[in-house]
Structures are given as C-alpha cells and as structure tokens.
Amino acid sequence: MAFNKMFVMLPVMMAARKLDGEDPNIVFLLRCCYGAVQACALLLVLFINMKATAAAADKANHVKIYVAPPPQPFADPNAKTPYQEKMLNEHILSVARGMISSTIMGICMTVGLHYYKGMIVGLAIQSIMTPFNLAENALVSALIFKGGLSNIKQKRIFGEKVREELKATDEVTDAQGNPIVLSKTGNKKIKDGEKSKSFEDILLDTWDLGAEADIAPLMTALNKKNINYATQESKWTPLMIMSGLGAKGAVAAMKEMQKLEANPSQADQEGWNALHWSAYHGSADAAKCLLAKDGFDGIVLGLDKVADKEGKTPLDHAKDEGNHDVAKVIEEAIASSASESGTDEGIRKRK
C-alpha cells in the first residue's frame, strides 16, 4: 500500500497552528528553516530537469507509452482505468517542467502570504511537507530510489504500459482526448479508419521493443521502394533502427537491407547516419557491418566523418556514452583504412 502523506500533514497542521507568530525568535527560525528547505528543493528540481532533458534526448525513450491518471482519493475502485497515449520523451519533459512550475508557484504563494499577511503556518507546513511532496514525483523517486534517470524505458517509473500489455477492453485516448481502438494489428484512432498497420507503424513498433524485438514483420514488409523510407517526425530509416536495435538477427537483417540498396549515409532529423545510431546505442556488431569492406564499406562512404547537428561524429558519441567496444571498432576501421591508403600510395610512388 502506498504511503499516504496525510498522516504527516494533519499533525503538522495542528502543531503549526500553535506556534506563536508574535515571537521574533520563532519567526526567524521558521524563515531560516523554510529558506534552507526550499533552496535544497529548487536545486534538486533544477538538477532533475537537467537529467530529464538528457533522458528525453535519448532515442531509446522516443517510444509510445500508455499512462494511467494519478489515483484519486474518492474514485470508484471498480471503474475502468483510462490510459492516455504519450511519447515517453515528451512525458519526461512535461513532468520535469511541471515540477519546476509547481515548486516556484508554491514558494511565491507561501512567501507572499507571510510577507503581506504575516502568516507563519505556511512556512512551518511547507518546511516539513516539501520533501514528502517531492518524493511523490516519479522523477524524484527514480533519482533517489531507482538508481537515477538512466534506462527510464525499462524502469517504468510512471507505472506506464506498452502497447502489448494493453487489452482490447482497455480505454485509451490520445493526447487530444480522441479515443483509440485497440486491435490485434495495433492501435488506430477511430477517425483514421485503417484496418492494418502502416509501414511506419511496423518500423516504430520494432524500435519500441528494443533488444527483444521480433524483426520478422519489418523484414517481411521491406522492399526496394521503402528500404530508405524516413519516418515523418524524426526521419528514421529501417537501417538506422536496425543499426541501434541490438536485437537478435539484426546484423543479418542489415545485410539483407544492403541487398535492397539501403543507404547508410541518409541522415535523420538530428543529423545522425546509421553509424551514429550504432555508436550511440552500443551496437558493436552493427558498426562492424557498416564499416566492413564486405558490408557497407562505411569508411569509403565517410560515415565516420559525418558530424551531427551538435558537431559530434559517431566516434564522439561512442566515447561519450561509454560504448568502448564500438569506439574500438570505429578506430580500428579508420586505422586500417589509413594504413591501406598509405600502402597504396607507396606502391604508386615506387612505380
């Protein structure tokens, strides 16, 4: 059973009412205590917002989730739980920014009432309750009790579900409140009127499942016409997704994509090519396939030299993310190419 902070708040409220607001020593101590607690809270909230921004930028969190509303004290326990479809990265940012605004608003209200009305009850209550209020936030809880804001997709910190966990009887809406009908072939908005998944849905569903994905539906749907298809929002291609997926059979699938003339140089909205994807997500085998001469021959294509919108090459991402095995693959490919180039030049000179 979840902790109910009302068991703390009610005694605190009763005790705070007994404080002497005319005693300057008590007022001074309350101001000091409140100021220290709120300063710590603001620093924590700003730190979490920084971490949340980084987590939202992680492509692994660019997936659909289904979130239930927070529990209400007097809600019907037998009522069906509605779920709202959201993008995990957008929800992370929304929760973080909401925490900042609520914290600042709470400080302004409490300080305003104290300054203009002389009320000290708010100072006393918020000095005690602020840590409890913060602990209720999913991001704060994850940071303190669940090892930080990494791997948010796996930790399920919002109590969310993924598409495969929803039942046909579950009520689901999109962000605008439009109802979504669940079927065996996936989720479709009622207004869409479509009976089967689009290629983009298959592509994104494969990515959503990560290393556990079954790549067969995607490979079945691929052909020469859609092999370099780019998703509408982020411009992801099948080869990019396979390069970062890390699922069983991914490398073999990449070789099949090569036969269909997949373009590893194609860039997404962030300026990433397929090698950026494998470098960031730690897919060493995919990086080998992209760089090997009997693969995509990425060194000749210059995949390793391409800088994204942040000015980072695939090697930069591999090092920044601690994916040393991928960094080693890239460095060895670059060194091998340089060595072969030097040998060829020496032969030409001798001739």
PDB file of C-alpha atoms in Angstrom, residues 51 55 58 60-61 63 65 88 91-92 138-162 165 208:
ATOM      1  CA  LYS A  51      18.829  14.994 -16.183  1.00  0.00           C
ATOM      2  CA  ALA A  55      16.916  11.442 -20.852  1.00  0.00           C
ATOM      3  CA  ASP A  58      17.935   9.657 -25.652  1.00  0.00           C
ATOM      4  CA  ALA A  60      15.679   4.903 -26.624  1.00  0.00           C
ATOM      5  CA  ASN A  61      12.967   6.986 -24.904  1.00  0.00           C
ATOM      6  CA  VAL A  63       8.611   5.451 -27.752  1.00  0.00           C
ATOM      7  CA  ILE A  65       3.632   4.622 -23.663  1.00  0.00           C
ATOM      8  CA  LEU A  88       7.889   8.794 -23.258  1.00  0.00           C
ATOM      9  CA  HIS A  91       6.168  12.925 -20.871  1.00  0.00           C
ATOM     10  CA  ILE A  92       9.548  13.045 -19.095  1.00  0.00           C
ATOM     11  CA  ALA A 138       8.133   9.903 -10.333  1.00  0.00           C
ATOM     12  CA  LEU A 139      11.373  11.577 -11.456  1.00  0.00           C
ATOM     13  CA  VAL A 140      12.481  12.354  -7.890  1.00  0.00           C
ATOM     14  CA  SER A 141      11.620   8.830  -6.798  1.00  0.00           C
ATOM     15  CA  ALA A 142      13.603   7.376  -9.707  1.00  0.00           C
ATOM     16  CA  LEU A 143      16.614   9.565  -8.958  1.00  0.00           C
ATOM     17  CA  ILE A 144      16.737   8.689  -5.268  1.00  0.00           C
ATOM     18  CA  PHE A 145      15.394   5.144  -5.067  1.00  0.00           C
ATOM     19  CA  LYS A 146      15.857   3.617  -8.540  1.00  0.00           C
ATOM     20  CA  GLY A 147      19.415   4.465  -9.475  1.00  0.00           C
ATOM     21  CA  GLY A 148      18.868   7.684 -11.421  1.00  0.00           C
ATOM     22  CA  LEU A 149      17.206   8.640 -14.684  1.00  0.00           C
ATOM     23  CA  SER A 150      19.039   6.224 -16.948  1.00  0.00           C
ATOM     24  CA  ASN A 151      17.158   3.338 -18.612  1.00  0.00           C
ATOM     25  CA  ILE A 152      13.810   5.008 -17.897  1.00  0.00           C
ATOM     26  CA  LYS A 153      12.146   2.894 -20.562  1.00  0.00           C
ATOM     27  CA  GLN A 154      12.983  -0.283 -18.640  1.00  0.00           C
ATOM     28  CA  LYS A 155      12.276   1.098 -15.145  1.00  0.00           C
ATOM     29  CA  ARG A 156       8.655   2.065 -15.917  1.00  0.00           C
ATOM     30  CA  ILE A 157       8.837   4.921 -13.389  1.00  0.00           C
ATOM     31  CA  PHE A 158       5.435   6.315 -14.409  1.00  0.00           C
ATOM     32  CA  GLY A 159       3.654   2.988 -13.944  1.00  0.00           C
ATOM     33  CA  GLU A 160       3.006   3.014 -17.673  1.00  0.00           C
ATOM     34  CA  LYS A 161       2.144   0.183 -20.020  1.00  0.00           C
ATOM     35  CA  VAL A 162       3.392  -0.568 -23.505  1.00  0.00           C
ATOM     36  CA  GLU A 165       0.283  -5.035 -22.371  1.00  0.00           C
ATOM     37  CA  ASP A 208       9.738   0.295 -29.268  1.00  0.00           C
TER      38      ASP A 208
END
